[in-house]
């Protein structure tokens, strides 16, 4: 079975109503990265950071997978599909994808600030954490999110998956954030790369097949193209 590896970013969930980061009106136009997405920001003003992720978590619980997510899940009937996502929502899983690696953490999880192995899952009924919410060892809980300046524990695993891809598909990422953006360098030489994005993306990788569409339409076009290659 052909192994399709898919690297997704915020644009994958845009049609589900979740804001991207760097588009006009994106999250980083309205919030400072330093304040809400760094360990230093959390030390300075933990309540601001918890509020930011509480709001995003609620939005993610309310969102539903779009046709791009469901299209990728359906592709598992014909291909081995591994999704590596920079997204912290769980829309790939909710669409039915069974092999999903989260590079930047997961919004519906929180963890102990003292012991990172103590991870707890929140539900739509109880989507918030606040100052004073503690792990079983008595330390404050924080979002299970990889902040800027923190290590990306899943990157080695992601590199290994990209190395064995027969085809790489990149959807809805501006490829601005490393090490995730560098994953394209790990494909075997000659591996076809498809890039789905309605806007220009500076991916200077030779031979990239650019599908200039949103995720839903783009995944549909991709499936047709792959079918034609059978
Ligand atoms: N379908 C597909 N792509 C889209 C759509 C859509 N409907 N709408 C917008 N896009 C594209 C944009 O053109 C852009 O290239 O999605 C991309 C979003 O880029 P970013 O906002 O930079 O998001 P991303 O690349 O995922 O950011 C990476 O940055 O702040 C961090 O941790 C955060 O994981 C995130 C990382």
mmCIF file of C-alpha atoms and ligand atoms in Angstrom:
data_model
loop_
_atom_site.group_PDB
_atom_site.id
_atom_site.type_symbol
_atom_site.label_atom_id
_atom_site.label_comp_id
_atom_site.label_asym_id
_atom_site.label_seq_id
_atom_site.Cartn_x
_atom_site.Cartn_y
_atom_site.Cartn_z
ATOM 1 C CA UNK A 1 0.000 0.000 0.000
ATOM 2 C CA UNK A 2 1.351 3.421 -0.939
ATOM 3 C CA UNK A 3 2.319 5.496 2.104
ATOM 4 C CA UNK A 4 1.011 9.072 1.907
ATOM 5 C CA UNK A 5 2.369 11.409 4.571
ATOM 6 C CA UNK A 6 0.426 14.623 5.124
ATOM 7 C CA UNK A 7 1.845 17.661 6.945
ATOM 8 C CA UNK A 8 -0.921 20.038 7.956
ATOM 9 C CA UNK A 9 -1.092 23.541 9.410
ATOM 10 C CA UNK A 10 -3.697 26.036 10.500
ATOM 11 C CA UNK A 11 -5.153 26.420 6.985
ATOM 12 C CA UNK A 12 -6.373 22.803 7.237
ATOM 13 C CA UNK A 13 -8.897 23.881 9.882
ATOM 14 C CA UNK A 14 -9.701 27.348 8.457
ATOM 15 C CA UNK A 15 -12.854 26.083 6.733
ATOM 16 C CA UNK A 16 -13.982 24.692 10.102
ATOM 17 C CA UNK A 17 -13.935 28.254 11.435
ATOM 18 C CA UNK A 18 -10.644 28.074 13.350
ATOM 19 C CA UNK A 19 -8.461 31.139 12.839
ATOM 20 C CA UNK A 20 -5.030 30.768 11.242
ATOM 21 C CA UNK A 21 -2.011 32.572 12.709
ATOM 22 C CA UNK A 22 -0.373 34.635 9.981
ATOM 23 C CA UNK A 23 -3.164 35.425 7.507
ATOM 24 C CA UNK A 24 -4.632 38.907 7.666
ATOM 25 C CA UNK A 25 -6.852 38.924 10.767
ATOM 26 C CA UNK A 26 -4.975 35.850 12.059
ATOM 27 C CA UNK A 27 -4.318 35.124 15.733
ATOM 28 C CA UNK A 28 -0.847 36.671 15.776
ATOM 29 C CA UNK A 29 -2.280 39.990 14.619
ATOM 30 C CA UNK A 30 -4.507 40.087 17.689
ATOM 31 C CA UNK A 31 -2.216 38.590 20.331
ATOM 32 C CA UNK A 32 1.466 38.889 21.035
ATOM 33 C CA UNK A 33 3.335 35.595 20.668
ATOM 34 C CA UNK A 34 5.634 36.629 23.531
ATOM 35 C CA UNK A 35 2.661 37.162 25.857
ATOM 36 C CA UNK A 36 0.587 34.064 25.130
ATOM 37 C CA UNK A 37 2.823 31.452 23.532
ATOM 38 C CA UNK A 38 6.115 31.416 25.413
ATOM 39 C CA UNK A 39 7.138 29.996 28.823
ATOM 40 C CA UNK A 40 8.217 33.532 29.821
ATOM 41 C CA UNK A 41 4.751 34.891 28.981
ATOM 42 C CA UNK A 42 3.198 32.181 31.161
ATOM 43 C CA UNK A 43 5.509 33.117 34.070
ATOM 44 C CA UNK A 44 4.661 36.823 33.707
ATOM 45 C CA UNK A 45 0.902 36.490 33.353
ATOM 46 C CA UNK A 46 -0.410 32.934 33.647
ATOM 47 C CA UNK A 47 -4.047 34.016 33.747
ATOM 48 C CA UNK A 48 -3.752 35.745 30.348
ATOM 49 C CA UNK A 49 -2.233 32.585 28.849
ATOM 50 C CA UNK A 50 -4.837 30.281 30.408
ATOM 51 C CA UNK A 51 -7.636 32.580 29.153
ATOM 52 C CA UNK A 52 -6.162 32.583 25.627
ATOM 53 C CA UNK A 53 -6.081 28.773 25.478
ATOM 54 C CA UNK A 54 -9.450 28.410 27.235
ATOM 55 C CA UNK A 55 -11.011 30.491 24.446
ATOM 56 C CA UNK A 56 -9.233 28.548 21.728
ATOM 57 C CA UNK A 57 -10.167 25.226 23.346
ATOM 58 C CA UNK A 58 -13.848 26.178 23.452
ATOM 59 C CA UNK A 59 -13.730 27.197 19.768
ATOM 60 C CA UNK A 60 -12.022 23.925 18.861
ATOM 61 C CA UNK A 61 -14.614 21.835 20.737
ATOM 62 C CA UNK A 62 -17.382 23.644 18.829
ATOM 63 C CA UNK A 63 -15.744 23.264 15.405
ATOM 64 C CA UNK A 64 -16.545 20.379 13.106
ATOM 65 C CA UNK A 65 -14.185 18.691 10.642
ATOM 66 C CA UNK A 66 -14.381 20.014 7.078
ATOM 67 C CA UNK A 67 -14.305 18.072 3.821
ATOM 68 C CA UNK A 68 -10.541 18.309 3.755
ATOM 69 C CA UNK A 69 -10.289 16.436 7.063
ATOM 70 C CA UNK A 70 -12.878 13.846 6.055
ATOM 71 C CA UNK A 71 -11.286 13.436 2.609
ATOM 72 C CA UNK A 72 -7.933 12.598 4.205
ATOM 73 C CA UNK A 73 -9.628 10.108 6.537
ATOM 74 C CA UNK A 74 -11.389 8.441 3.578
ATOM 75 C CA UNK A 75 -8.045 8.054 1.794
ATOM 76 C CA UNK A 76 -7.142 5.409 4.408
ATOM 77 C CA UNK A 77 -9.307 2.981 2.396
ATOM 78 C CA UNK A 78 -6.772 3.110 -0.410
ATOM 79 C CA UNK A 79 -3.509 4.222 1.134
ATOM 80 C CA UNK A 80 -1.550 4.111 4.341
ATOM 81 C CA UNK A 81 -2.019 7.713 5.481
ATOM 82 C CA UNK A 82 0.065 9.303 8.235
ATOM 83 C CA UNK A 83 -0.928 12.801 9.302
ATOM 84 C CA UNK A 84 1.672 15.016 10.969
ATOM 85 C CA UNK A 85 -0.103 18.130 12.153
ATOM 86 C CA UNK A 86 1.026 21.425 13.606
ATOM 87 C CA UNK A 87 -2.578 21.952 14.663
ATOM 88 C CA UNK A 88 -3.621 21.592 18.261
ATOM 89 C CA UNK A 89 -7.278 20.840 17.503
ATOM 90 C CA UNK A 90 -8.451 17.241 17.174
ATOM 91 C CA UNK A 91 -10.333 17.639 13.891
ATOM 92 C CA UNK A 92 -8.236 15.045 12.040
ATOM 93 C CA UNK A 93 -9.078 12.420 14.671
ATOM 94 C CA UNK A 94 -12.725 13.456 14.780
ATOM 95 C CA UNK A 95 -12.889 13.110 10.974
ATOM 96 C CA UNK A 96 -11.666 9.511 11.335
ATOM 97 C CA UNK A 97 -7.929 9.696 10.645
ATOM 98 C CA UNK A 98 -6.293 6.948 12.674
ATOM 99 C CA UNK A 99 -2.608 7.878 12.465
ATOM 100 C CA UNK A 100 -2.145 11.468 13.658
ATOM 101 C CA UNK A 101 0.998 12.953 15.209
ATOM 102 C CA UNK A 102 0.648 16.345 16.920
ATOM 103 C CA UNK A 103 3.873 18.318 16.665
ATOM 104 C CA UNK A 104 2.737 21.329 18.680
ATOM 105 C CA UNK A 105 0.636 19.661 21.355
ATOM 106 C CA UNK A 106 -3.088 19.198 21.861
ATOM 107 C CA UNK A 107 -5.606 21.769 23.036
ATOM 108 C CA UNK A 108 -7.859 19.283 24.794
ATOM 109 C CA UNK A 109 -5.004 18.164 27.046
ATOM 110 C CA UNK A 110 -3.398 19.945 29.984
ATOM 111 C CA UNK A 111 -0.424 18.925 32.029
ATOM 112 C CA UNK A 112 1.373 19.487 35.293
ATOM 113 C CA UNK A 113 3.923 22.326 35.326
ATOM 114 C CA UNK A 114 6.108 20.193 37.608
ATOM 115 C CA UNK A 115 5.842 16.765 35.977
ATOM 116 C CA UNK A 116 5.243 16.805 32.192
ATOM 117 C CA UNK A 117 4.227 13.138 32.252
ATOM 118 C CA UNK A 118 1.057 14.022 34.191
ATOM 119 C CA UNK A 119 -1.337 14.788 31.338
ATOM 120 C CA UNK A 120 -5.110 15.183 31.691
ATOM 121 C CA UNK A 121 -7.823 15.357 29.024
ATOM 122 C CA UNK A 122 -10.539 18.017 29.194
ATOM 123 C CA UNK A 123 -13.996 17.616 27.701
ATOM 124 C CA UNK A 124 -16.439 19.953 25.970
ATOM 125 C CA UNK A 125 -18.454 20.069 29.234
ATOM 126 C CA UNK A 126 -15.451 21.258 31.186
ATOM 127 C CA UNK A 127 -13.175 23.030 28.709
ATOM 128 C CA UNK A 128 -11.320 25.501 30.954
ATOM 129 C CA UNK A 129 -8.400 25.542 33.364
ATOM 130 C CA UNK A 130 -7.766 28.348 35.834
ATOM 131 C CA UNK A 131 -5.126 29.519 38.249
ATOM 132 C CA UNK A 132 -5.272 27.162 41.224
ATOM 133 C CA UNK A 133 -6.200 24.084 39.122
ATOM 134 C CA UNK A 134 -3.564 21.592 40.128
ATOM 135 C CA UNK A 135 -2.220 18.176 39.199
ATOM 136 C CA UNK A 136 -2.321 15.311 41.711
ATOM 137 C CA UNK A 137 1.138 16.376 42.943
ATOM 138 C CA UNK A 138 -0.113 19.872 43.749
ATOM 139 C CA UNK A 139 1.388 21.859 40.851
ATOM 140 C CA UNK A 140 -0.449 24.294 38.609
ATOM 141 C CA UNK A 141 -1.815 22.871 35.342
ATOM 142 C CA UNK A 142 -0.786 24.397 32.002
ATOM 143 C CA UNK A 143 -1.909 23.843 28.402
ATOM 144 C CA UNK A 144 -0.334 20.786 26.709
ATOM 145 C CA UNK A 145 1.018 23.024 23.976
ATOM 146 C CA UNK A 146 4.527 23.430 22.597
ATOM 147 C CA UNK A 147 5.316 27.109 23.085
ATOM 148 C CA UNK A 148 7.925 29.100 21.190
ATOM 149 C CA UNK A 149 11.324 28.430 22.727
ATOM 150 C CA UNK A 150 10.328 24.940 23.910
ATOM 151 C CA UNK A 151 11.556 21.636 22.521
ATOM 152 C CA UNK A 152 9.367 19.822 19.984
ATOM 153 C CA UNK A 153 9.425 16.291 21.398
ATOM 154 C CA UNK A 154 7.673 14.672 18.422
ATOM 155 C CA UNK A 155 9.993 16.043 15.733
ATOM 156 C CA UNK A 156 12.309 13.005 15.575
ATOM 157 C CA UNK A 157 9.351 10.692 15.134
ATOM 158 C CA UNK A 158 7.957 13.002 12.428
ATOM 159 C CA UNK A 159 11.290 12.967 10.565
ATOM 160 C CA UNK A 160 11.244 9.176 10.583
ATOM 161 C CA UNK A 161 7.737 9.146 9.097
ATOM 162 C CA UNK A 162 8.621 11.670 6.369
ATOM 163 C CA UNK A 163 11.718 9.637 5.442
ATOM 164 C CA UNK A 164 9.596 6.625 4.487
ATOM 165 C CA UNK A 165 6.871 8.555 2.633
ATOM 166 C CA UNK A 166 6.053 7.525 -0.930
ATOM 167 C CA UNK A 167 4.266 10.859 -1.386
ATOM 168 C CA UNK A 168 4.285 13.979 0.814
ATOM 169 C CA UNK A 169 1.276 16.293 0.938
ATOM 170 C CA UNK A 170 1.534 19.689 2.652
ATOM 171 C CA UNK A 171 -1.728 21.466 3.475
ATOM 172 C CA UNK A 172 -2.428 24.921 4.893
ATOM 173 C CA UNK A 173 0.870 25.896 6.430
ATOM 174 C CA UNK A 174 2.915 29.011 5.708
ATOM 175 C CA UNK A 175 6.063 26.946 6.460
ATOM 176 C CA UNK A 176 7.326 29.743 8.682
ATOM 177 C CA UNK A 177 7.861 27.762 11.860
ATOM 178 C CA UNK A 178 10.785 25.390 12.372
ATOM 179 C CA UNK A 179 11.532 22.596 12.923
ATOM 180 C CA UNK A 180 8.152 21.626 11.361
ATOM 181 C CA UNK A 181 8.842 23.526 8.121
ATOM 182 C CA UNK A 182 12.150 21.684 7.736
ATOM 183 C CA UNK A 183 10.376 18.308 7.511
ATOM 184 C CA UNK A 184 10.153 18.710 3.726
ATOM 185 C CA UNK A 185 13.915 18.226 3.619
ATOM 186 C CA UNK A 186 13.603 14.679 4.928
ATOM 187 C CA UNK A 187 11.795 13.098 1.980
ATOM 188 C CA UNK A 188 13.692 10.539 -0.086
ATOM 189 C CA UNK A 189 14.952 12.078 -3.284
ATOM 190 C CA UNK A 190 12.361 11.869 -6.049
ATOM 191 C CA UNK A 191 9.381 11.710 -3.666
ATOM 192 C CA UNK A 192 6.446 13.656 -5.145
ATOM 193 C CA UNK A 193 5.384 16.638 -2.989
ATOM 194 C CA UNK A 194 1.927 18.200 -3.311
ATOM 195 C CA UNK A 195 1.235 21.526 -1.604
ATOM 196 C CA UNK A 196 -2.378 22.632 -1.056
ATOM 197 C CA UNK A 197 -2.898 26.294 -0.146
ATOM 198 C CA UNK A 198 -5.068 29.053 -1.637
ATOM 199 C CA UNK A 199 -2.225 31.525 -1.202
ATOM 200 C CA UNK A 200 1.369 31.636 -2.306
ATOM 201 C CA UNK A 201 3.712 29.683 -0.036
ATOM 202 C CA UNK A 202 7.444 30.182 -0.229
ATOM 203 C CA UNK A 203 8.370 26.545 -0.575
ATOM 204 C CA UNK A 204 11.519 26.517 -2.606
ATOM 205 C CA UNK A 205 11.495 22.773 -3.084
ATOM 206 C CA UNK A 206 12.111 21.693 -6.646
ATOM 207 C CA UNK A 207 9.248 19.886 -8.304
ATOM 208 C CA UNK A 208 6.547 20.756 -5.768
ATOM 209 C CA UNK A 209 3.107 20.284 -7.311
ATOM 210 C CA UNK A 210 1.140 23.324 -6.111
ATOM 211 C CA UNK A 211 -2.651 22.957 -5.785
ATOM 212 C CA UNK A 212 -3.758 26.529 -5.209
ATOM 213 C CA UNK A 213 -7.044 25.783 -3.457
ATOM 214 C CA UNK A 214 -8.527 25.660 0.022
ATOM 215 C CA UNK A 215 -8.212 22.409 1.987
ATOM 216 C CA UNK A 216 -11.615 20.913 1.052
ATOM 217 C CA UNK A 217 -11.353 21.451 -2.683
ATOM 218 C CA UNK A 218 -7.631 20.823 -2.641
ATOM 219 C CA UNK A 219 -7.927 17.386 -1.020
ATOM 220 C CA UNK A 220 -10.588 16.450 -3.577
ATOM 221 C CA UNK A 221 -8.285 17.482 -6.430
ATOM 222 C CA UNK A 222 -5.380 15.621 -4.837
ATOM 223 C CA UNK A 223 -7.421 12.416 -4.636
ATOM 224 C CA UNK A 224 -8.245 12.708 -8.351
ATOM 225 C CA UNK A 225 -4.587 13.257 -9.222
ATOM 226 C CA UNK A 226 -3.424 10.272 -7.146
ATOM 227 C CA UNK A 227 -6.169 8.101 -8.628
ATOM 228 C CA UNK A 228 -4.942 9.039 -12.111
ATOM 229 C CA UNK A 229 -1.471 7.801 -11.213
ATOM 230 C CA UNK A 230 -2.657 4.307 -10.256
HETATM 231 N N1 LIG B 1 -7.178 25.936 3.094
HETATM 232 C C1 LIG B 1 -5.837 25.688 3.087
HETATM 233 N N2 LIG B 1 -4.931 26.594 3.483
HETATM 234 C C2 LIG B 1 -5.376 27.793 3.902
HETATM 235 C C3 LIG B 1 -6.746 28.118 3.949
HETATM 236 C C4 LIG B 1 -7.673 27.123 3.513
HETATM 237 N N3 LIG B 1 -8.998 27.328 3.496
HETATM 238 N N4 LIG B 1 -6.866 29.379 4.419
HETATM 239 C C5 LIG B 1 -5.620 29.819 4.676
HETATM 240 N N5 LIG B 1 -4.710 28.877 4.361
HETATM 241 C C6 LIG B 1 -3.254 28.908 4.455
HETATM 242 C C7 LIG B 1 -2.600 30.279 4.430
HETATM 243 O O1 LIG B 1 -2.472 30.747 3.088
HETATM 244 C C8 LIG B 1 -1.263 30.008 5.084
HETATM 245 O O2 LIG B 1 -0.300 29.591 4.133
HETATM 246 O O3 LIG B 1 -2.874 28.364 5.702
HETATM 247 C C9 LIG B 1 -1.573 28.846 6.037
HETATM 248 C C10 LIG B 1 -1.602 29.228 7.501
HETATM 249 O O4 LIG B 1 -0.340 29.627 7.911
HETATM 250 P P1 LIG B 1 -0.065 30.035 9.427
HETATM 251 O O5 LIG B 1 -1.152 30.915 9.912
HETATM 252 O O6 LIG B 1 1.335 30.543 9.503
HETATM 253 O O7 LIG B 1 -0.211 28.649 10.222
HETATM 254 P P2 LIG B 1 0.840 27.468 10.400
HETATM 255 O O8 LIG B 1 1.760 27.367 9.241
HETATM 256 O O9 LIG B 1 0.067 26.272 10.787
HETATM 257 O O10 LIG B 1 1.653 27.983 11.655
HETATM 258 C C11 LIG B 1 2.638 27.143 12.201
HETATM 259 O O11 LIG B 1 2.923 28.633 14.019
HETATM 260 O O12 LIG B 1 2.231 30.006 15.724
HETATM 261 C C12 LIG B 1 2.601 28.761 15.388
HETATM 262 O O13 LIG B 1 2.237 26.928 16.695
HETATM 263 C C13 LIG B 1 1.596 27.702 15.717
HETATM 264 O O14 LIG B 1 1.361 25.544 14.682
HETATM 265 C C14 LIG B 1 1.445 26.927 14.434
HETATM 266 C C15 LIG B 1 2.712 27.293 13.679
#
